[in-house]
Short mmCIF file of C-alpha atoms in Angstrom, two decimals:
data_model
loop_
_atom_site.label_atom_id
_atom_site.label_comp_id
_atom_site.label_asym_id
_atom_site.label_seq_id
_atom_site.Cartn_x
_atom_site.Cartn_y
_atom_site.Cartn_z
CA MET A 1 -7.10 24.53 44.26
CA THR A 2 -7.69 27.02 46.92
CA ARG A 3 -9.21 26.65 50.47
CA ASN A 4 -12.48 28.34 49.33
CA THR A 5 -13.31 25.70 47.16
CA PRO A 6 -16.02 23.12 48.18
CA VAL A 7 -14.94 19.57 49.04
CA SER A 8 -17.93 18.45 46.63
CA VAL A 9 -16.33 19.87 43.73
CA TYR A 10 -13.37 17.70 44.62
CA GLU A 11 -15.38 14.61 45.26
CA THR A 12 -16.73 14.94 41.56
CA THR A 13 -14.33 15.60 39.81
CA TYR A 14 -12.05 12.35 41.73
CA HIS A 15 -15.56 10.07 40.97
CA HIS A 16 -15.21 11.49 37.02
CA TYR A 17 -11.88 10.75 36.63
CA LEU A 18 -11.86 7.35 38.60
CA GLU A 19 -14.90 6.17 36.28
CA GLN A 20 -12.92 7.36 33.24
CA LEU A 21 -9.66 4.87 34.55
CA GLN A 22 -11.36 1.91 34.85
CA ALA A 23 -11.85 1.43 31.39
CA ARG A 24 -8.14 2.42 31.19
CA PRO A 25 -5.64 -0.33 30.71
CA PHE A 26 -2.18 0.58 31.78
CA ALA A 27 -0.69 -2.32 29.57
CA GLY A 28 2.82 -0.87 28.22
CA LYS A 29 2.43 2.01 30.04
CA THR A 30 3.77 1.60 32.94
CA ASP A 31 7.54 2.60 31.81
CA VAL A 32 6.06 5.63 29.95
CA LEU A 33 4.59 6.61 33.06
CA GLY A 34 6.68 5.07 36.06
CA LEU A 35 4.29 2.75 37.34
CA VAL A 36 5.18 0.08 39.53
CA GLU A 37 2.96 -3.18 38.75
CA ALA A 38 0.57 -4.53 41.73
CA PRO A 39 -1.54 -7.51 41.79
CA ASP A 40 -4.65 -5.62 41.91
CA GLY A 41 -4.01 -2.50 39.79
CA VAL A 42 -0.96 0.21 39.70
CA GLU A 43 1.37 1.85 42.35
CA VAL A 44 2.26 5.70 41.47
CA PRO A 45 5.17 7.19 43.54
CA TYR A 46 3.98 10.13 45.04
CA PHE A 47 6.36 12.35 47.18
CA GLY A 48 8.52 9.23 47.40
CA ARG A 49 5.63 7.45 48.66
CA PRO A 50 2.88 4.69 47.10
CA VAL A 51 -0.41 5.33 46.16
CA ARG A 52 -2.27 2.57 44.83
CA LEU A 53 -4.87 2.61 42.20
CA THR A 54 -7.38 -0.09 42.58
CA SER A 55 -10.84 -0.75 41.94
CA ALA A 56 -12.12 1.06 44.55
CA GLY A 57 -10.10 3.99 44.27
CA LEU A 58 -6.71 5.55 45.02
CA ILE A 59 -5.24 4.42 48.36
CA ASP A 60 -1.89 5.44 49.99
CA GLU A 61 0.65 3.06 52.18
CA THR A 62 -1.94 3.32 55.04
CA GLY A 63 -5.05 2.08 53.28
CA ALA A 64 -6.56 5.95 53.59
CA ARG A 65 -7.50 8.04 50.36
CA PRO A 66 -5.02 10.85 49.47
CA ASP A 67 -6.03 14.79 49.74
CA PHE A 68 -8.30 15.26 47.05
CA PRO A 69 -6.10 17.69 45.27
CA ASP A 70 -3.46 15.03 45.36
CA CYS A 71 -5.93 12.56 43.89
CA VAL A 72 -6.85 14.87 41.24
CA VAL A 73 -2.99 15.28 39.97
CA ILE A 74 -2.41 11.35 40.34
CA CYS A 75 -5.63 10.93 37.89
CA ARG A 76 -5.11 13.20 36.05
CA TYR A 77 -1.24 11.80 35.31
CA LEU A 78 -3.02 8.59 34.80
CA LEU A 79 -5.52 9.98 32.15
CA MET A 80 -2.86 11.85 30.19
CA ALA A 81 -0.16 8.91 29.80
CA PRO A 82 1.47 9.31 26.42
CA ALA A 83 1.96 6.70 24.11
CA PHE A 84 5.73 7.17 24.30
CA GLU A 85 8.17 9.38 26.67
CA PRO A 86 8.95 12.54 25.70
CA SER A 87 12.16 13.81 25.62
CA GLN A 88 11.89 17.60 26.20
CA THR A 89 13.44 17.93 29.15
CA ARG A 90 14.54 21.83 29.43
CA TRP A 91 13.54 23.59 32.42
CA VAL A 92 11.13 26.53 32.10
CA ALA A 93 8.95 28.31 34.12
CA TYR A 94 4.60 27.90 34.47
CA ARG A 95 4.13 30.74 32.84
CA ASP A 96 5.68 29.12 30.00
CA PHE A 97 2.93 26.73 29.23
CA PRO A 98 -0.04 26.86 27.23
CA ASP A 99 -3.27 27.55 28.86
CA THR A 100 -1.81 29.05 32.14
CA GLY A 101 -3.44 31.90 32.10
CA PRO A 102 -4.90 33.44 35.13
CA LEU A 103 -3.33 30.24 36.60
CA THR A 104 -0.01 32.29 36.38
CA VAL A 105 -0.90 34.83 39.05
CA PHE A 106 -1.51 32.03 41.77
CA TRP A 107 1.45 30.00 41.14
CA SER A 108 3.31 33.93 41.45
CA ASP A 109 2.11 34.49 44.64
CA THR A 110 0.79 31.64 46.36
CA VAL A 111 3.25 28.72 45.25
CA GLU A 112 6.41 30.91 44.56
CA GLY A 113 5.54 34.14 46.66
CA THR A 114 4.11 31.51 49.73
CA LEU A 115 7.95 30.42 49.67
CA VAL A 116 9.84 33.53 49.73
CA ARG A 117 7.28 35.21 52.29
CA THR A 118 8.30 32.07 54.36
CA TYR A 119 11.99 31.06 53.62
CA THR A 120 13.52 34.66 52.88
CA GLY A 121 16.29 34.64 55.42
CA ARG A 122 16.22 30.71 55.78
CA VAL A 123 17.94 29.11 53.73
CA ALA A 124 19.35 26.40 56.11
CA ASP A 125 15.96 25.58 57.19
CA LEU A 126 14.90 25.45 53.37
CA ALA A 127 17.66 22.97 52.37
CA ARG A 128 16.41 20.49 55.66
CA ALA A 129 13.09 20.85 54.50
CA CYS A 130 14.29 19.65 51.18
CA ALA A 131 16.00 16.84 52.36
CA ASP A 132 13.25 15.78 54.27
CA LEU A 133 11.40 15.77 50.88
CA GLY A 134 14.22 13.63 49.33
CA ALA A 135 15.11 16.66 47.16
CA SER A 136 17.93 16.40 45.62
CA THR A 137 21.22 18.51 44.17
CA PRO A 138 20.62 19.36 40.54
CA GLU A 139 24.77 18.51 38.54
CA MET A 140 23.89 22.11 36.92
CA SER A 141 26.07 25.19 37.28
CA ILE A 142 23.00 27.84 38.80
CA ASN A 143 24.38 30.60 40.13
CA CYS A 144 22.22 30.56 42.87
CA ASP A 145 21.66 30.31 47.21
CA LEU A 146 19.60 27.13 46.97
CA CYS A 147 19.22 24.31 44.02
CA ARG A 148 16.87 21.20 44.64
CA ARG A 149 15.18 18.94 42.03
CA PHE A 150 12.08 16.95 43.72
CA ALA A 151 10.73 14.05 41.93
CA PRO A 152 6.39 14.45 42.78
CA LEU A 153 5.69 12.11 39.99
CA PRO A 154 8.06 10.11 38.25
CA LYS A 155 8.36 11.69 35.13
CA VAL A 156 7.29 15.17 35.95
CA PRO A 157 10.23 16.79 38.07
CA LEU A 158 10.24 20.44 39.92
CA LEU A 159 13.35 22.47 40.16
CA LEU A 160 13.32 25.37 42.77
CA ILE A 161 15.87 27.81 42.89
CA PHE A 162 15.99 30.19 45.67
CA ASN A 163 17.71 33.08 46.15
CA ASP A 164 17.78 35.48 49.22
CA ALA A 165 17.58 38.73 49.77
CA ASP A 166 20.93 40.66 50.15
CA ASP A 167 21.64 44.25 50.13
CA ASP A 168 20.55 45.02 46.54
CA PHE A 169 17.77 42.46 45.82
CA PRO A 170 14.63 40.93 47.46
CA ALA A 171 14.47 37.12 47.75
CA SER A 172 13.49 34.85 45.34
CA ALA A 173 11.85 31.79 44.23
CA SER A 174 11.16 29.99 40.91
CA LEU A 175 9.36 26.23 41.05
CA LEU A 176 10.64 25.25 37.13
CA PHE A 177 8.65 22.16 35.12
CA GLU A 178 10.46 20.09 32.55
CA LYS A 179 9.28 21.09 28.95
CA ARG A 180 7.61 17.72 28.59
CA ALA A 181 5.24 18.11 32.09
CA SER A 182 2.38 19.57 29.62
CA THR A 183 2.56 16.20 28.16
CA TYR A 184 1.83 14.66 31.06
CA LEU A 185 -0.30 17.30 33.27
CA ASP A 186 -2.43 20.20 32.30
CA ALA A 187 -2.08 23.84 33.54
CA GLU A 188 -4.79 22.89 36.30
CA SER A 189 -3.19 19.71 37.83
CA GLN A 190 0.94 21.47 36.82
CA ALA A 191 -0.49 24.17 39.66
CA ILE A 192 -1.98 21.75 42.11
CA LEU A 193 1.43 20.44 42.12
CA GLY A 194 3.18 23.28 42.95
CA HIS A 195 0.52 24.05 45.65
CA GLN A 196 1.20 20.52 47.07
CA LEU A 197 4.73 20.84 47.17
CA CYS A 198 4.80 23.86 48.80
CA ARG A 199 2.25 22.75 51.25
CA ARG A 200 4.87 20.02 52.40
CA LEU A 201 7.90 22.42 52.25
CA ILE A 202 6.00 24.27 54.80
CA ALA A 203 4.85 21.77 56.88
CA ALA A 204 8.19 20.34 56.95
CA LEU A 205 9.95 23.79 58.44
CA GLU A 206 7.19 23.08 61.05
CA ILE A 207 8.44 20.64 62.48
CA HIS A 208 12.25 21.50 62.71
#
């Protein structure tokens, strides 16, 4: 999850998850997870692009394996598949989930804090970056400078609320999950997903 984490740790974890997934049927779970059936497995829409689970592992639309953090998130999403789709769609902060513990510091500094440091005074740039990632403007009344909804996974949306700095307050960024997110992802996978969204928003800025 951090730059200093050895790739071998992700490699070991990834193959451990694949072994579990090989024995996990997805019949009847496609609607609950928002999957697309494929001839040789299932497809998971991930940040707007298909990632296919095959007998050989995860492959993206180019035939390559996604980055290790993305693989971990997708595998956990598939492994934690609930029996039915939960209805708890209220937006909540990451710190409000159980088992987040010390990860809340990572979330505050490396996820939300990075967005603040990068996009203070650049709300228009942030809006363009969000558009590049396919974010939508939710139909809800929020007093803020920017509010966008992302769908990195079919059943795990993220809501970004950003306020730029003014004469009275510093800039702030809040990245929220639906309450039911913990049914689909554990706390660590949620943190990785938020970090991967943050990385993509930074990369989108560099394109413009």
